[in-house]
PDB file of C-alpha atoms in Angstrom:
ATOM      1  CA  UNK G   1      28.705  27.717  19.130  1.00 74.00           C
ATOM      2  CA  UNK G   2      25.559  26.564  21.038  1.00 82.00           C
ATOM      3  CA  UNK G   3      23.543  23.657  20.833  1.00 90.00           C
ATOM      4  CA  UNK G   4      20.503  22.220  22.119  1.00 95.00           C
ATOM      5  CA  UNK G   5      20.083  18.492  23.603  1.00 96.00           C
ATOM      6  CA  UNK G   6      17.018  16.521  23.729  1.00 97.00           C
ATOM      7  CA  UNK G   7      17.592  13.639  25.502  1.00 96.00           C
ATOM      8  CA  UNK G   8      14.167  11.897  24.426  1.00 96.00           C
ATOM      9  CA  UNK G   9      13.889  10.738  21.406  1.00 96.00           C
ATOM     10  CA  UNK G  10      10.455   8.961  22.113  1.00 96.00           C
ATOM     11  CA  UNK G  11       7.785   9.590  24.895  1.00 97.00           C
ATOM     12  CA  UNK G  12       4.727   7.752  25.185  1.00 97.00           C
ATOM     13  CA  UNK G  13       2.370   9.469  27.446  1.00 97.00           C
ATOM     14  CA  UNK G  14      -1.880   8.154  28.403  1.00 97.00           C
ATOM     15  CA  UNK G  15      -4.425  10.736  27.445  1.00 97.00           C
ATOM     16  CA  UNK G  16      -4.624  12.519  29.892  1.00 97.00           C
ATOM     17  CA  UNK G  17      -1.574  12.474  31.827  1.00 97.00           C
ATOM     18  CA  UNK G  18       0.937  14.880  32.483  1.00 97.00           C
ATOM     19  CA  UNK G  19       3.853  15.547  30.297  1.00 97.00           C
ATOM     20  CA  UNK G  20       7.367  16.756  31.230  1.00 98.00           C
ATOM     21  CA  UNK G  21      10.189  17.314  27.132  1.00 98.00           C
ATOM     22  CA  UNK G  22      13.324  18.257  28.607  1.00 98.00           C
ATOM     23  CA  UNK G  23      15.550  20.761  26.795  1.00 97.00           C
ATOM     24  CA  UNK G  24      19.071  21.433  27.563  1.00 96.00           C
ATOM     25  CA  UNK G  25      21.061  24.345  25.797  1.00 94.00           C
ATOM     26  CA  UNK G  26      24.545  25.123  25.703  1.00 89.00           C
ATOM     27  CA  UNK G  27      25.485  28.938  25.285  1.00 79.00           C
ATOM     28  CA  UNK G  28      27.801  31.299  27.007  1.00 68.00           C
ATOM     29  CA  UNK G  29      24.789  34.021  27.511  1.00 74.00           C
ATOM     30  CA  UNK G  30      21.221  33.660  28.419  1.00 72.00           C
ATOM     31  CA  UNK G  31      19.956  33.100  24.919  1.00 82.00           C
ATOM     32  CA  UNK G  32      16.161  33.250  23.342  1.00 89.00           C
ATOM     33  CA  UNK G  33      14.520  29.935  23.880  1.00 93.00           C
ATOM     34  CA  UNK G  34      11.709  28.696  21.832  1.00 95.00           C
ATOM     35  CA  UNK G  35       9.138  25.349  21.233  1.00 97.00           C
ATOM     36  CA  UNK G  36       7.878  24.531  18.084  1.00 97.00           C
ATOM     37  CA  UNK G  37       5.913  21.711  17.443  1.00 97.00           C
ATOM     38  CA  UNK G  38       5.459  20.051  14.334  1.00 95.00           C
ATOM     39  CA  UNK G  39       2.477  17.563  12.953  1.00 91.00           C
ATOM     40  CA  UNK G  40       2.937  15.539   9.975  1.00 83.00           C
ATOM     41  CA  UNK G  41       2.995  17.351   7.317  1.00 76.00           C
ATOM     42  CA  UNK G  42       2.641  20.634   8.989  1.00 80.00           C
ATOM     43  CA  UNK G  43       5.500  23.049   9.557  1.00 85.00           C
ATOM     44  CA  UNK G  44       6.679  24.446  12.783  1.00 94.00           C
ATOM     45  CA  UNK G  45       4.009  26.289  15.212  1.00 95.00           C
ATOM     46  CA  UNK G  46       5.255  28.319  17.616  1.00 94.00           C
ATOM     47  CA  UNK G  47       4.395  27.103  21.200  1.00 96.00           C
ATOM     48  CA  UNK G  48       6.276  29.582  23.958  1.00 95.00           C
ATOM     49  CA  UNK G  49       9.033  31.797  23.742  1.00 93.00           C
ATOM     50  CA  UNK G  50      11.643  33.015  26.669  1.00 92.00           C
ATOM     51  CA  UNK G  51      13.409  36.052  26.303  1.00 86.00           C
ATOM     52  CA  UNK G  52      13.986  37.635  29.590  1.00 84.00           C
ATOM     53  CA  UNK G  53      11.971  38.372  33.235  1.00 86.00           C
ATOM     54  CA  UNK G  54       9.410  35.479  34.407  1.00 89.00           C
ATOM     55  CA  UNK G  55      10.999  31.939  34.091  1.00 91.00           C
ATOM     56  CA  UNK G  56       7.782  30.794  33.663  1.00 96.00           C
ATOM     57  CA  UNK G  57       6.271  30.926  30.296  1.00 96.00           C
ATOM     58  CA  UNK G  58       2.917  30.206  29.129  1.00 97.00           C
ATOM     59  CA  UNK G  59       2.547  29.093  25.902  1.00 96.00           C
ATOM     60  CA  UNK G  60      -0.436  28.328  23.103  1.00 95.00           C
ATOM     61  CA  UNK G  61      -2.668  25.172  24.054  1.00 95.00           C
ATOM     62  CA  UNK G  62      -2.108  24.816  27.035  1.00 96.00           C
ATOM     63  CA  UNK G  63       1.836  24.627  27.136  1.00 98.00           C
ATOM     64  CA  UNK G  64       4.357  25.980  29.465  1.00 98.00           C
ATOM     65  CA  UNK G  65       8.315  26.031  30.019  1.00 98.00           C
ATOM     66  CA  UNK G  66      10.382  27.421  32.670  1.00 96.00           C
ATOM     67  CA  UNK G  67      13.690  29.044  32.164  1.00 94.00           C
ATOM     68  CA  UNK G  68      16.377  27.545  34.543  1.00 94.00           C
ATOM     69  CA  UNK G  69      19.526  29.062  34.375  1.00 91.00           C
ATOM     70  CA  UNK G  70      21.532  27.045  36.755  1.00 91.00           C
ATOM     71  CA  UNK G  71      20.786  23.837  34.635  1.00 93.00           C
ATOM     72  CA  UNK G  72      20.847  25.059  31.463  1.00 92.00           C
ATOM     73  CA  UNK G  73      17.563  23.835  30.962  1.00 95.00           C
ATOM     74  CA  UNK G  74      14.220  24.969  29.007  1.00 97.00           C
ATOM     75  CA  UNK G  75      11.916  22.036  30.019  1.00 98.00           C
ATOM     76  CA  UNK G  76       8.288  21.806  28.401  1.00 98.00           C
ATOM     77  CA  UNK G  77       4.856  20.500  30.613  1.00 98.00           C
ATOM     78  CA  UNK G  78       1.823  19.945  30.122  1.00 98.00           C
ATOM     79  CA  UNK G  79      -0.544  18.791  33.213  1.00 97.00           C
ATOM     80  CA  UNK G  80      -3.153  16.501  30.839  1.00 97.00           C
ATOM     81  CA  UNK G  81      -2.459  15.752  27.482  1.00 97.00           C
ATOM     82  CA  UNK G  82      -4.817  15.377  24.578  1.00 96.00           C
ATOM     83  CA  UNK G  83      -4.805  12.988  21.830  1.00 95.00           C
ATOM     84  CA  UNK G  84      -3.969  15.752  19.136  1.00 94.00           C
ATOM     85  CA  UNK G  85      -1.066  16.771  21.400  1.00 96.00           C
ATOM     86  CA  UNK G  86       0.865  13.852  19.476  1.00 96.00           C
ATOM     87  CA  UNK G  87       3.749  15.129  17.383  1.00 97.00           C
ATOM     88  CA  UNK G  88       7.000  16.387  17.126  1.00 97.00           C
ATOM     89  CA  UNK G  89       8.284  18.960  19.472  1.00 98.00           C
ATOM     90  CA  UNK G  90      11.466  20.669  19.119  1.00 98.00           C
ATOM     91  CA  UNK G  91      13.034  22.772  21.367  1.00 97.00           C
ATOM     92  CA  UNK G  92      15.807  26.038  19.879  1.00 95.00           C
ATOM     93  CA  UNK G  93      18.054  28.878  20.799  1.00 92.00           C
ATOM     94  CA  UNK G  94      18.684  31.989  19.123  1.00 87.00           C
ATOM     95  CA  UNK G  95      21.687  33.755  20.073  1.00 72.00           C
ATOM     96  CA  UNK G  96      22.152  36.186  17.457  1.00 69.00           C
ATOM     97  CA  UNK G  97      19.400  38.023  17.836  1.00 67.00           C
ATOM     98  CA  UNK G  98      17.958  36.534  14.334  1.00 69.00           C
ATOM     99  CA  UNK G  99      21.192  36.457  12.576  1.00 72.00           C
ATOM    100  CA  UNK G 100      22.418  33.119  12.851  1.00 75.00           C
ATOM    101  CA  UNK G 101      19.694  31.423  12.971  1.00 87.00           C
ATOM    102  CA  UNK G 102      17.697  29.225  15.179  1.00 92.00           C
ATOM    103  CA  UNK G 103      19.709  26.233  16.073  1.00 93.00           C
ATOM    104  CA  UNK G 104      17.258  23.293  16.848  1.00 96.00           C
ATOM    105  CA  UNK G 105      17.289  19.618  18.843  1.00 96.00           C
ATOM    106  CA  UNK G 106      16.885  16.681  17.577  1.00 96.00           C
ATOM    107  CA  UNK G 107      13.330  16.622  18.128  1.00 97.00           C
ATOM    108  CA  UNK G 108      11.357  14.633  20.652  1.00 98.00           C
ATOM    109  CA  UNK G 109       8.400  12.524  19.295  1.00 97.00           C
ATOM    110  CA  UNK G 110       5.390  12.522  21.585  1.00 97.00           C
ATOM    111  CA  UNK G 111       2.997   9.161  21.439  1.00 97.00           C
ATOM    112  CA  UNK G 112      -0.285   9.062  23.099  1.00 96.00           C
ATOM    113  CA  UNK G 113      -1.710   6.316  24.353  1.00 95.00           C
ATOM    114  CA  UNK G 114      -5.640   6.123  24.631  1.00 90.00           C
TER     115      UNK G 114
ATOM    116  CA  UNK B   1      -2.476  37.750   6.570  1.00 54.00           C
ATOM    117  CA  UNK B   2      -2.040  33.659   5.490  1.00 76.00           C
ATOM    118  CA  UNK B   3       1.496  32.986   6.980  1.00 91.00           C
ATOM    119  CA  UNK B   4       4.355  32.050   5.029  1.00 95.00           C
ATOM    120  CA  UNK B   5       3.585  30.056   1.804  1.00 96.00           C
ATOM    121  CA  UNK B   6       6.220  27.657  -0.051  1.00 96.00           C
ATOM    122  CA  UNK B   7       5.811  26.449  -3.323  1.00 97.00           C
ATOM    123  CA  UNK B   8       5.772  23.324  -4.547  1.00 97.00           C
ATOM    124  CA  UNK B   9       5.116  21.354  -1.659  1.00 96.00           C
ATOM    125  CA  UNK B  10       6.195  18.439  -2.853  1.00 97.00           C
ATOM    126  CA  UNK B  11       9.049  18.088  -6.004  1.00 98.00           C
ATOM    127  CA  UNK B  12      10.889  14.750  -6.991  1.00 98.00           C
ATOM    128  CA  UNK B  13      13.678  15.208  -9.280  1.00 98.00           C
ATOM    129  CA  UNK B  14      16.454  13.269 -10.895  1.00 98.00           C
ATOM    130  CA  UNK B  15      20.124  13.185  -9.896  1.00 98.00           C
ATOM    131  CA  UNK B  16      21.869  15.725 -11.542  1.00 97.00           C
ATOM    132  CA  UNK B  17      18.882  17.834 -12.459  1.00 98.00           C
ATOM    133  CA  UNK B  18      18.360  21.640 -11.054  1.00 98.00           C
ATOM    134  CA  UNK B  19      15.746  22.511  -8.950  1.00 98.00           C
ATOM    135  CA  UNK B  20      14.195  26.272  -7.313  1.00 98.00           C
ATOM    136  CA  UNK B  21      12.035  26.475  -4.611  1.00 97.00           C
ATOM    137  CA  UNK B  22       9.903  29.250  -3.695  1.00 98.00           C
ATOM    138  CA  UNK B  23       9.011  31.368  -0.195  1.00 98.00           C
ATOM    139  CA  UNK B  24       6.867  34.022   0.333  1.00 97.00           C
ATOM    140  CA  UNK B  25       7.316  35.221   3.621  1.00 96.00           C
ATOM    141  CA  UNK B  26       4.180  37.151   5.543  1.00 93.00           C
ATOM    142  CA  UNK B  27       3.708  40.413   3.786  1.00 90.00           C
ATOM    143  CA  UNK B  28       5.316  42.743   6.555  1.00 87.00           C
ATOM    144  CA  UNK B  29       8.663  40.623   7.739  1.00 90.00           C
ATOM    145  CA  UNK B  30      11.651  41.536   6.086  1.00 90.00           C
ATOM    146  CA  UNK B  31      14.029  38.841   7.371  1.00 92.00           C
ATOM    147  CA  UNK B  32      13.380  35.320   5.813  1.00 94.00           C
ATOM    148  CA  UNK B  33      14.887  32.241   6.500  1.00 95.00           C
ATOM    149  CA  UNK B  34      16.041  29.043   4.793  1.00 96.00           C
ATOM    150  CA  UNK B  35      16.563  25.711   6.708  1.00 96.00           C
ATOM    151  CA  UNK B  36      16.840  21.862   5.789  1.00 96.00           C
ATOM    152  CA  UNK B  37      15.591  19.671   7.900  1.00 95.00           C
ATOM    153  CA  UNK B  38      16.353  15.503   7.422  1.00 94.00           C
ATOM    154  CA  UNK B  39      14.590  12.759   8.596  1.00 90.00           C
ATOM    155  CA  UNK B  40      14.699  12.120  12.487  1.00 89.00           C
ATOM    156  CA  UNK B  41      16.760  16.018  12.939  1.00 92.00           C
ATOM    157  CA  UNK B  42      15.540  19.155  13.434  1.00 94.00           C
ATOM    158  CA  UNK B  43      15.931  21.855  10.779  1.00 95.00           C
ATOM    159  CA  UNK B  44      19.394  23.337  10.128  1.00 94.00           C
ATOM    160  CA  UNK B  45      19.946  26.852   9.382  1.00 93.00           C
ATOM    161  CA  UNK B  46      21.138  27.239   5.916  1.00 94.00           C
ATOM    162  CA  UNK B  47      20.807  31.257   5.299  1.00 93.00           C
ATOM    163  CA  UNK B  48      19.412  34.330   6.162  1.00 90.00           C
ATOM    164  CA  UNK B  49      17.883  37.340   4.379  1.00 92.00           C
ATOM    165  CA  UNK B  50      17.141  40.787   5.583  1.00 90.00           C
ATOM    166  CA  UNK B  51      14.794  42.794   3.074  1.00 88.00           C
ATOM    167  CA  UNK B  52      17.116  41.890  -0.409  1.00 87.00           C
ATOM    168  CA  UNK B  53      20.534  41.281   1.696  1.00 87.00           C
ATOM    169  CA  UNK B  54      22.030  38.089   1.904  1.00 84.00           C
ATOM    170  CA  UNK B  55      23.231  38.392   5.712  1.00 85.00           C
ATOM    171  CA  UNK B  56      24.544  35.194   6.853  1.00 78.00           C
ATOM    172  CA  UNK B  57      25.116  32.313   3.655  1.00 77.00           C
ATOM    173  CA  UNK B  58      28.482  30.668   5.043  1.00 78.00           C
ATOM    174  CA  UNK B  59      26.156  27.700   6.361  1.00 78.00           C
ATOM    175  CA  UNK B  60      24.615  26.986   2.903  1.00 81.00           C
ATOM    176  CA  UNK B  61      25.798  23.338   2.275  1.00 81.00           C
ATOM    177  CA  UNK B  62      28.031  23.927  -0.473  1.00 88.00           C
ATOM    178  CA  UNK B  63      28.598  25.920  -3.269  1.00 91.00           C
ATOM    179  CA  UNK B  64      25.775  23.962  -5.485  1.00 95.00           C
ATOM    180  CA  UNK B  65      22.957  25.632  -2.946  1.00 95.00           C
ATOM    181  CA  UNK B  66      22.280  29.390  -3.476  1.00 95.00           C
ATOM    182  CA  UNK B  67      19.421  31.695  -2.458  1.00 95.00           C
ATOM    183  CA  UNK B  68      17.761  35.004  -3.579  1.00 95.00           C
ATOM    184  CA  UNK B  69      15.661  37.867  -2.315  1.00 95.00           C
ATOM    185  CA  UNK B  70      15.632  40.403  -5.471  1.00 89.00           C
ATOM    186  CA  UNK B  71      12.828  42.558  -4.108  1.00 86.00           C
ATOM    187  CA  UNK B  72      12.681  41.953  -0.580  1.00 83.00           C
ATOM    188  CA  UNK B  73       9.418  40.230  -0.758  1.00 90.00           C
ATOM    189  CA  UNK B  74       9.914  36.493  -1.917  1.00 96.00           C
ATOM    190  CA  UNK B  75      12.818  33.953  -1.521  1.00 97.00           C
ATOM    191  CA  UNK B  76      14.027  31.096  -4.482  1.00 97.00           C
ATOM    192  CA  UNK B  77      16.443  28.638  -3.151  1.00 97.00           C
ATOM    193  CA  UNK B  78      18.065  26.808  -5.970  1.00 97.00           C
ATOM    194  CA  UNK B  79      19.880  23.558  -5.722  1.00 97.00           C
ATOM    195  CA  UNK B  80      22.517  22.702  -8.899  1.00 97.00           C
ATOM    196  CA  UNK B  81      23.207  19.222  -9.839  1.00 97.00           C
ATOM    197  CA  UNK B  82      21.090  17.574  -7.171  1.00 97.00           C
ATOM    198  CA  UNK B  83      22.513  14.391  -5.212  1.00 96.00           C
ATOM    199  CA  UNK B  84      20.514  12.004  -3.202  1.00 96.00           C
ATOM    200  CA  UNK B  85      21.953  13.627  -0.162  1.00 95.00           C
ATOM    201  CA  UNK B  86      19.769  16.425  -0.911  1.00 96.00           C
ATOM    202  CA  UNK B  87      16.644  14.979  -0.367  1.00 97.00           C
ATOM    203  CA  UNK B  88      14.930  16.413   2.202  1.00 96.00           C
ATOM    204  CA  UNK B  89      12.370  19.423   3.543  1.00 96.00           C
ATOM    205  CA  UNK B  90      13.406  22.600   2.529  1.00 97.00           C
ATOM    206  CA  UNK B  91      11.649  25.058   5.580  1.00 97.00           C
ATOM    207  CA  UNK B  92      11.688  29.152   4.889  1.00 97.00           C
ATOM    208  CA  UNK B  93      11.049  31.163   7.948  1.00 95.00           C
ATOM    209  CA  UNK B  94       9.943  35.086   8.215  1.00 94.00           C
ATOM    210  CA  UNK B  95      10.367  37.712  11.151  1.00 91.00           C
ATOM    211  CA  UNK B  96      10.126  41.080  11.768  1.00 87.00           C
ATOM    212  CA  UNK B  97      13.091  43.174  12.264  1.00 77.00           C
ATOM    213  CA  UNK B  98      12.617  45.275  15.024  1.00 69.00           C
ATOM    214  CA  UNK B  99      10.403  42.966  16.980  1.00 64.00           C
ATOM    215  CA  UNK B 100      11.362  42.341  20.587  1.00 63.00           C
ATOM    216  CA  UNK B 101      11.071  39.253  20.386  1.00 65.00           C
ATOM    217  CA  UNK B 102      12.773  37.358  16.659  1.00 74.00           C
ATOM    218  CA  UNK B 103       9.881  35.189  16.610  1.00 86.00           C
ATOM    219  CA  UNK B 104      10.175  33.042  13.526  1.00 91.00           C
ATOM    220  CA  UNK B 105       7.349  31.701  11.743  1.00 93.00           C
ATOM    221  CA  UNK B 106       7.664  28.320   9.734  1.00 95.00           C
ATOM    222  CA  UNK B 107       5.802  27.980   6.153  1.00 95.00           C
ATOM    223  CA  UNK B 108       4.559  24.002   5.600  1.00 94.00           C
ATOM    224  CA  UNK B 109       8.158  23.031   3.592  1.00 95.00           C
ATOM    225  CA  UNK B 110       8.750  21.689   0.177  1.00 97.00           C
ATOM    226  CA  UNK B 111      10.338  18.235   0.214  1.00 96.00           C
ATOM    227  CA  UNK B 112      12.622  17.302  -1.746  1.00 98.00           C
ATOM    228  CA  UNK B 113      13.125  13.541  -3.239  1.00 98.00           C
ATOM    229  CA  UNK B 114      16.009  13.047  -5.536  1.00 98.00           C
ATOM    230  CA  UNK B 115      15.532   9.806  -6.914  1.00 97.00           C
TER     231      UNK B 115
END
């Protein structure tokens, strides 16, 4: 079965800094990755999505991820973070194709400091 | 279009009491999602619809959790005999079949307090 790893739980970043959420999967096969990010209250927005071709995916407000296959690894940057960038982002894999489901980390909960 | 809608939002019941909880999915998708999501996890996948067919429903918690999809259009999940352990947001999800690309789109949640 595969499974996704944050490692962060917490990461406390100054406005306007960059920012670096790893993501590690585990799945036999080159899976679809995904970020969500969730605000209190809020459900899950879809940031960036990899399915196949560039590694390097650009995602909604300012968001991207790069695909590396040799590390099993799907990590999320940002080059200058904004105050309303603070939430929860979760990375997930979907190896069915839909039909099992996305399986989700743990979550990593982004602070910004002024 | 307004996205996926769940209703209520918020529902605190008592121990032992039954409780439904409604999605409606965005109008053209016809695979819908459930998923429970705890405090401090992400959400877990509990079952999967596509237009009125239960697909996947091995990974609903136990036999007190079920889920329907008579039309195709919207979604009740129903817990039986609620426990404490239950508490928690209740996520339903949409996609389009066919799509390239599965993306799933989240509706706010309902959360669940069993008191």
């Amino acid at each position: 079965a595969q499974s996704v790893t944050q490692p962060d739980i917490h990461i406390t970043v100054s406005e306007g800094a960059s920012l670096e959420l790893r993501c590690n999967y585990s799945y036999g096969a080159t899976p679809y990755l995904f970020w969500y990010v969730q605000s209190p209250g809020q459900g899950l927005q879809l940031l960036l999505k990899y399915f196949s071709g560039d590694t390097l995916v650009q995602g909604i407000k300012g968001f991207e991820a790069e695909f590396k296959r040799s590390q099993s690894s799907f990590n999320l940057r940002k080059p200058s973070v904004h105050w309303s960038d603070a939430a929860e982002y979760f990375c997930a894999v979907d190896s069915g194709g839909g039909a099992d489901g996305l399986t989700f980390g743990k979550g990593t909960h982004l602070i910004i400091q002024p | 279009d307004t996205g996926v809608s769940q209703n209520p939002r918020h529902k605190i019941t008592k121990r032992g009491q039954n409780v439904t909880f409604r999605c409606d999915p965005i109008s053209e998708h016809n695979r819908l999602y459930w998923y429970r999501q705890t405090l401090g996890q992400g959400p877990e996948f509990l079952t999967y619809f596509q237009n009125e067919a239960q697909l996947e429903k091995s990974r609903l918690l136990s036999d007190r959790f079920s889920a329907e999809r008579p039309k195709g259009s919207f979604s009740t999940l129903e817990i039986q005999r609620t426990e404490q352990g239950d508490s928690a947001m209740y996520l339903c999800a949409s996609s389009l079949d066919g799509s390239s690309t599965y993306e799933q789109y989240f509706g706010p949640g309902t959360r669940l307090t069993v008191t």
